[in-house]
Short mmCIF file of C-alpha atoms in Angstrom, two decimals:
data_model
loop_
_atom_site.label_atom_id
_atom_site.label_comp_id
_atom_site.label_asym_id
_atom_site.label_seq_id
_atom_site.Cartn_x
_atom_site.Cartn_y
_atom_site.Cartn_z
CA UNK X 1 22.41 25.86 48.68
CA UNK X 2 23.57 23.01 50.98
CA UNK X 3 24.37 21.12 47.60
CA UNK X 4 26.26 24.09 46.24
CA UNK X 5 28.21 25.03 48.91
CA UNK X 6 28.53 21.29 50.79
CA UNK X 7 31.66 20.58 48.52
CA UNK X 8 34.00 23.06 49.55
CA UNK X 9 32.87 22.82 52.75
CA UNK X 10 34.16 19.48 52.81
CA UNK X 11 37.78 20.73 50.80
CA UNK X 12 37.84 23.48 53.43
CA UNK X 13 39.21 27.08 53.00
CA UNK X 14 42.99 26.61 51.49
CA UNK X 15 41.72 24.18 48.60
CA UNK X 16 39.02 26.38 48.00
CA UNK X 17 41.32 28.89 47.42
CA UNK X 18 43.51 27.00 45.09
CA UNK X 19 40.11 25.95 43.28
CA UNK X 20 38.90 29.62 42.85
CA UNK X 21 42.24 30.84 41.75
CA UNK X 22 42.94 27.73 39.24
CA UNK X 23 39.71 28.47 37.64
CA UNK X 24 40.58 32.24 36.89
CA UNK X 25 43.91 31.08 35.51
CA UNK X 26 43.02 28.57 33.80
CA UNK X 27 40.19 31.10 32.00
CA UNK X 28 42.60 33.93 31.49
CA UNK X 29 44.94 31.34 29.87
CA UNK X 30 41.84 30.51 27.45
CA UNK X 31 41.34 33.88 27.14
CA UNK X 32 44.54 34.86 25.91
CA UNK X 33 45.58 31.47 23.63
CA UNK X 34 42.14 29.77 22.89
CA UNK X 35 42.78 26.78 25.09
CA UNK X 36 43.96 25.36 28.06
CA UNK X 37 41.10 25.78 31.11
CA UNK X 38 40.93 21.76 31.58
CA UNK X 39 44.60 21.12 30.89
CA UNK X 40 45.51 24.30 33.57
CA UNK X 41 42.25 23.20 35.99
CA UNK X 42 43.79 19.02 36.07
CA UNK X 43 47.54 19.76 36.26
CA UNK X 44 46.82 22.22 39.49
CA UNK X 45 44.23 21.02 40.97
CA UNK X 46 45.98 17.36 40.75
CA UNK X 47 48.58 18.72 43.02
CA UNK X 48 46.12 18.67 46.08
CA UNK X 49 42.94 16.24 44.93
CA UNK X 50 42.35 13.43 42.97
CA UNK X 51 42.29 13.47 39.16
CA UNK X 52 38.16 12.50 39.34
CA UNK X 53 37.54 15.36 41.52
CA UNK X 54 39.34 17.93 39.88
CA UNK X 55 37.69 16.58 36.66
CA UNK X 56 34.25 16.95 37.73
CA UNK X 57 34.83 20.58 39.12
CA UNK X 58 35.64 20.98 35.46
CA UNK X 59 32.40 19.83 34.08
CA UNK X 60 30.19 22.95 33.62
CA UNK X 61 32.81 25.51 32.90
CA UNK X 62 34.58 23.69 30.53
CA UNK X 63 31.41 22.85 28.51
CA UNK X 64 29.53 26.44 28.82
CA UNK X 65 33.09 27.94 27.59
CA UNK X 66 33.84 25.71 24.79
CA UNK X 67 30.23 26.27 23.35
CA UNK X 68 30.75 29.81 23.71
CA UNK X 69 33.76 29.00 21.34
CA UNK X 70 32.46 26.76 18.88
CA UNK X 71 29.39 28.98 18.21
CA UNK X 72 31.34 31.74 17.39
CA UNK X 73 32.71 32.24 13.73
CA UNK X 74 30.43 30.51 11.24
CA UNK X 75 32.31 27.11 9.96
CA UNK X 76 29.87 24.85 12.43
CA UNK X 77 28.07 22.86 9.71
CA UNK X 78 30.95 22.12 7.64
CA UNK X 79 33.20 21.33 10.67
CA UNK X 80 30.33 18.98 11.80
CA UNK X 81 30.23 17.18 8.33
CA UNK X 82 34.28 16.82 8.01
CA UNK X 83 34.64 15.86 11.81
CA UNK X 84 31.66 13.72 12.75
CA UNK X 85 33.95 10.43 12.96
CA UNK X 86 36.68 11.79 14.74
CA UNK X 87 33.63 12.97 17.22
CA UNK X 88 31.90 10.45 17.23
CA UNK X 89 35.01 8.31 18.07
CA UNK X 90 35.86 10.33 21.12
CA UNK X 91 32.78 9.72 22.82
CA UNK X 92 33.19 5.87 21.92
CA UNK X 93 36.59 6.33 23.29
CA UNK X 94 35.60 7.91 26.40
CA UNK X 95 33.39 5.80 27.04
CA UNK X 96 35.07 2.73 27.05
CA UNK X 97 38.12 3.98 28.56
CA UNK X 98 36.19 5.24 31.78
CA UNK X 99 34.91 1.64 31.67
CA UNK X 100 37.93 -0.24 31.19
CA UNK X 101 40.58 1.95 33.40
CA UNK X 102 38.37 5.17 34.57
CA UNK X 103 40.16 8.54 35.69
CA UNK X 104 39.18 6.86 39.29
CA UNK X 105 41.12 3.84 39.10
CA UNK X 106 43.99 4.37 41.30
CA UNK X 107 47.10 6.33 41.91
CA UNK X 108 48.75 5.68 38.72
CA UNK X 109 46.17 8.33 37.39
CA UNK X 110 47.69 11.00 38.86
CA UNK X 111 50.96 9.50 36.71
CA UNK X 112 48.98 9.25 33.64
CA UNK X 113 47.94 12.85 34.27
CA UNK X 114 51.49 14.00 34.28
CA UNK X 115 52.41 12.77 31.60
CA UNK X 116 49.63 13.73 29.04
CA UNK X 117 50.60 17.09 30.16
CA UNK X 118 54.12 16.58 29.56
CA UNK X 119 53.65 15.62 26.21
CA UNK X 120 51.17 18.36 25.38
CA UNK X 121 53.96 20.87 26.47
CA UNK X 122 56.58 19.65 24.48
CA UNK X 123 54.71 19.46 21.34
CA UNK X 124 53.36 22.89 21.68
CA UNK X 125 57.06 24.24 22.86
CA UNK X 126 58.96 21.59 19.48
CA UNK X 127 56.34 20.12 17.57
CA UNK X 128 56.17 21.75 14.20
CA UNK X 129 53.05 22.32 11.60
CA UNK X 130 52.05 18.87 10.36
CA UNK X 131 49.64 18.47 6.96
CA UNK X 132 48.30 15.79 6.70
CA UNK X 133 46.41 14.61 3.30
CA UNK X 134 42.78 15.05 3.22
CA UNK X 135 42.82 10.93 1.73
CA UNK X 136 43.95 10.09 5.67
CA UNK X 137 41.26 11.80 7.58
CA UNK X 138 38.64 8.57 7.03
CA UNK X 139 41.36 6.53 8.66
CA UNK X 140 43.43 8.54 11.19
CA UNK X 141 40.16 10.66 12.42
CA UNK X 142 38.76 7.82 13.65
CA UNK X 143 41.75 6.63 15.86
CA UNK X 144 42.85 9.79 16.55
CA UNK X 145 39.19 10.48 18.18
CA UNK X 146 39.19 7.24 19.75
CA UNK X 147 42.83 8.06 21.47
CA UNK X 148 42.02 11.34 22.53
CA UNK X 149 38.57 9.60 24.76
CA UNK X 150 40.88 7.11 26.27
CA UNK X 151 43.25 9.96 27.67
CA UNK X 152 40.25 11.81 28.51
CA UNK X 153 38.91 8.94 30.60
CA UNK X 154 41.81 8.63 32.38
CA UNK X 155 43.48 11.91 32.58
CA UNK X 156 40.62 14.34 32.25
CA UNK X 157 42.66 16.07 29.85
CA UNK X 158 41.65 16.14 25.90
CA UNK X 159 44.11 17.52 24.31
CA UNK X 160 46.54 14.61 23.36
CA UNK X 161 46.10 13.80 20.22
CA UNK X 162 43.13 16.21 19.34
CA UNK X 163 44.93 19.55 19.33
CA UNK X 164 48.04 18.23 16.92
CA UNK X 165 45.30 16.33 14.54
CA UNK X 166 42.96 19.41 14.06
CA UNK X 167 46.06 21.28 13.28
CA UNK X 168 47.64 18.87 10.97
CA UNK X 169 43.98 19.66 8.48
CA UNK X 170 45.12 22.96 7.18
CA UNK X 171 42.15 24.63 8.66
CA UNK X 172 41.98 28.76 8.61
CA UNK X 173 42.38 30.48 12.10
CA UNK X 174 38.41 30.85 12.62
CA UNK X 175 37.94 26.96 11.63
CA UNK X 176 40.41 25.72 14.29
CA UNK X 177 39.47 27.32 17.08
CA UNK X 178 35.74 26.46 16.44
CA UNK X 179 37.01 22.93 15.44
CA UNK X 180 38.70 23.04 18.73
CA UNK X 181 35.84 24.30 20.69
CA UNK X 182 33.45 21.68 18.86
CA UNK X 183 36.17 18.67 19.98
CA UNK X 184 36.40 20.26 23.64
CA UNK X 185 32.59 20.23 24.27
CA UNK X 186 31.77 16.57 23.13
CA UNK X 187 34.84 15.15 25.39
CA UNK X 188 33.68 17.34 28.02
CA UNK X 189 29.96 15.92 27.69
CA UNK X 190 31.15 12.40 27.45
CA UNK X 191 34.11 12.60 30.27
CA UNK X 192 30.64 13.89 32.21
CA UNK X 193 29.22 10.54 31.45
CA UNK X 194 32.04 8.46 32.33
CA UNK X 195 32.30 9.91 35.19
CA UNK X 196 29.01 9.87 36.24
CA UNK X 197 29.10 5.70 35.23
CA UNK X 198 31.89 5.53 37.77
CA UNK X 199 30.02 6.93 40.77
CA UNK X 200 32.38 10.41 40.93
CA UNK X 201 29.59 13.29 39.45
CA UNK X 202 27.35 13.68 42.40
CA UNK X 203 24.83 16.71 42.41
CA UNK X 204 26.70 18.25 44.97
CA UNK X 205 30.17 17.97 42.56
CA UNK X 206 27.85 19.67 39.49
CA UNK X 207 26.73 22.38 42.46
CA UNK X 208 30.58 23.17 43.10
CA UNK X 209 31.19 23.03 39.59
CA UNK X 210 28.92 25.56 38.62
CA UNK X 211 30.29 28.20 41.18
CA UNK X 212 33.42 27.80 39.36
CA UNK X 213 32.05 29.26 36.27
CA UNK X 214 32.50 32.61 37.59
CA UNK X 215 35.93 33.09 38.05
CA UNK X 216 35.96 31.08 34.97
CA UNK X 217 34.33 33.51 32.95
CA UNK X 218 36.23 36.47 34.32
CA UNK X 219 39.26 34.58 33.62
CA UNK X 220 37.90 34.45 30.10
CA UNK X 221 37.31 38.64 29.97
CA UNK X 222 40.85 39.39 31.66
CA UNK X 223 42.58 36.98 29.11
CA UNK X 224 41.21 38.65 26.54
CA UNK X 225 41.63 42.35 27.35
CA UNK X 226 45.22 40.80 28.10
CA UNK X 227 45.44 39.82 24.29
CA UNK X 228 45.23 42.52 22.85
CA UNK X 229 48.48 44.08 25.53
CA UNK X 230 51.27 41.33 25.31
CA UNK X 231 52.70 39.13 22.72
CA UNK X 232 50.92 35.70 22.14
CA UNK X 233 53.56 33.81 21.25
CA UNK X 234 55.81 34.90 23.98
CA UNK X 235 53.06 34.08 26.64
CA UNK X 236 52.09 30.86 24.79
CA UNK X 237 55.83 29.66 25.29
CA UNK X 238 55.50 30.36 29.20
CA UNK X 239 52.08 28.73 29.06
CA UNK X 240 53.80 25.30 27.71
CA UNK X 241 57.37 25.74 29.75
CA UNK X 242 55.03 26.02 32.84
CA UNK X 243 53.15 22.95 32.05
CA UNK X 244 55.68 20.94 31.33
CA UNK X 245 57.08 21.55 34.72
CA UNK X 246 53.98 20.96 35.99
CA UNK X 247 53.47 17.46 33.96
CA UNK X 248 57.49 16.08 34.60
CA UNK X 249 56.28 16.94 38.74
CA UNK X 250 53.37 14.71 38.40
CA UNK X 251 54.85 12.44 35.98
CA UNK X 252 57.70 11.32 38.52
CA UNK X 253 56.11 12.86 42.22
CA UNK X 254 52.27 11.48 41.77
#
């Protein structure tokens, strides 16, 4: 319990706060759009902590949602046989990015943070449908995986260039957000190794981050009893506007 609990203890009562309610927005945000719990979790919880502790609170929520999400729907063999490279590549990428520059290598992190979440936002709020041709994916999987670990390791944020490339393969609705979820989980495994090589995933880090999977998971159930009440699109354009305010504040304040 001293290993749970010791964590917060040390952040004290006002970031615990902040860390309890990021988690439940960050899960009702998943909830409602598929997506966002680490890129929600870094971008507010870099406002008050460092971009390796916010990433390990992140750990065990992030994974135990995003298998939730990649087990659901059916597509997980084929997905595994089309995306293996691009896969594999990200945890090469990670991996060597948390060795070469690390998420705990300095202030400019917090920078780098900002502006991964910058440019998430503005492709989501301008970036239109891409299709790519299935003769690229041997090439551009590959490198896409390997630049989506090297933000990872530095930002704790996966989504740049992941999200655009799995969108770009003309997949059906079902396929994407497992393909998603099946991307999420092995940067969120290796980010957990690279951080662990760098000395920032202590047991009492994992402790904290597993008491975060509850408002995590409610989150989760509120976002999606929200679904089904408001307009997707319209909240998904908040979602982005928000972040990119977020992002440009870190980008330039950090």
């Amino acid at each position: 319990m001293t290993t749970l609990f010791g964590f917060y203890q040390t952040l004290g009562p006002a970031l615990s706060v902040l860390v309890v309610f990021t988690f439940l927005l960050a899960g009702m945000v998943k909830g409602v759009i598929g997506l966002g719990l680490p890129t929600i979790a870094m971008g507010l919880l870099g406002l008050a902590m460092p971009p390796a502790q916010a990433a390990a609170l992140l750990i065990v929520p992030s994974t135990l949602t995003n298998l939730w999400q990649l087990t659901a729907g059916g597509h997980l063999p084929p997905l595994l046989r089309r995306l293996w490279p691009m896969l594999a590549m990200i945890f090469v990428g990670t991996l060597v990015g948390s060795a070469g520059l690390g998420i705990n290598s300095g202030a400019w992190a917090v920078h780098a943070l900002g502006a991964a979440l910058l440019a998430y936002s503005l492709y989501g709020l301008c970036g239109r449908g891409m299709c790519m041709p299935s003769t690229w994916e041997h090439v551009l999987g590959p490198l896409c995986g390997f630049c989506t670990g090297v933000v990872t390791a530095v930002t704790g944020v996966f989504v740049i260039p992941a999200v655009p490339y799995l969108q770009s393969l003309g997949l059906s609705r079902d396929e994407l957000v497992q393909a998603l979820g099946l991307s999420f989980t092995v940067s969120t495994l290796a980010l957990a190794l690279g951080l662990a090589g760098q000395d920032a995933l202590s047991t009492e880090a994992l402790g904290a981050s597993l008491l975060v999977l509850a408002p995590a998971l409610l989150g989760m159930l509120a976002g999606q009893w929200l679904r089904q009440r408001i307009s997707a699109v319209l909240f998904k354009r908040c979602f982005f506007v928000g972040l990119a305010l977020l992002g440009a504040h870190l980008l330039l304040n950090g």
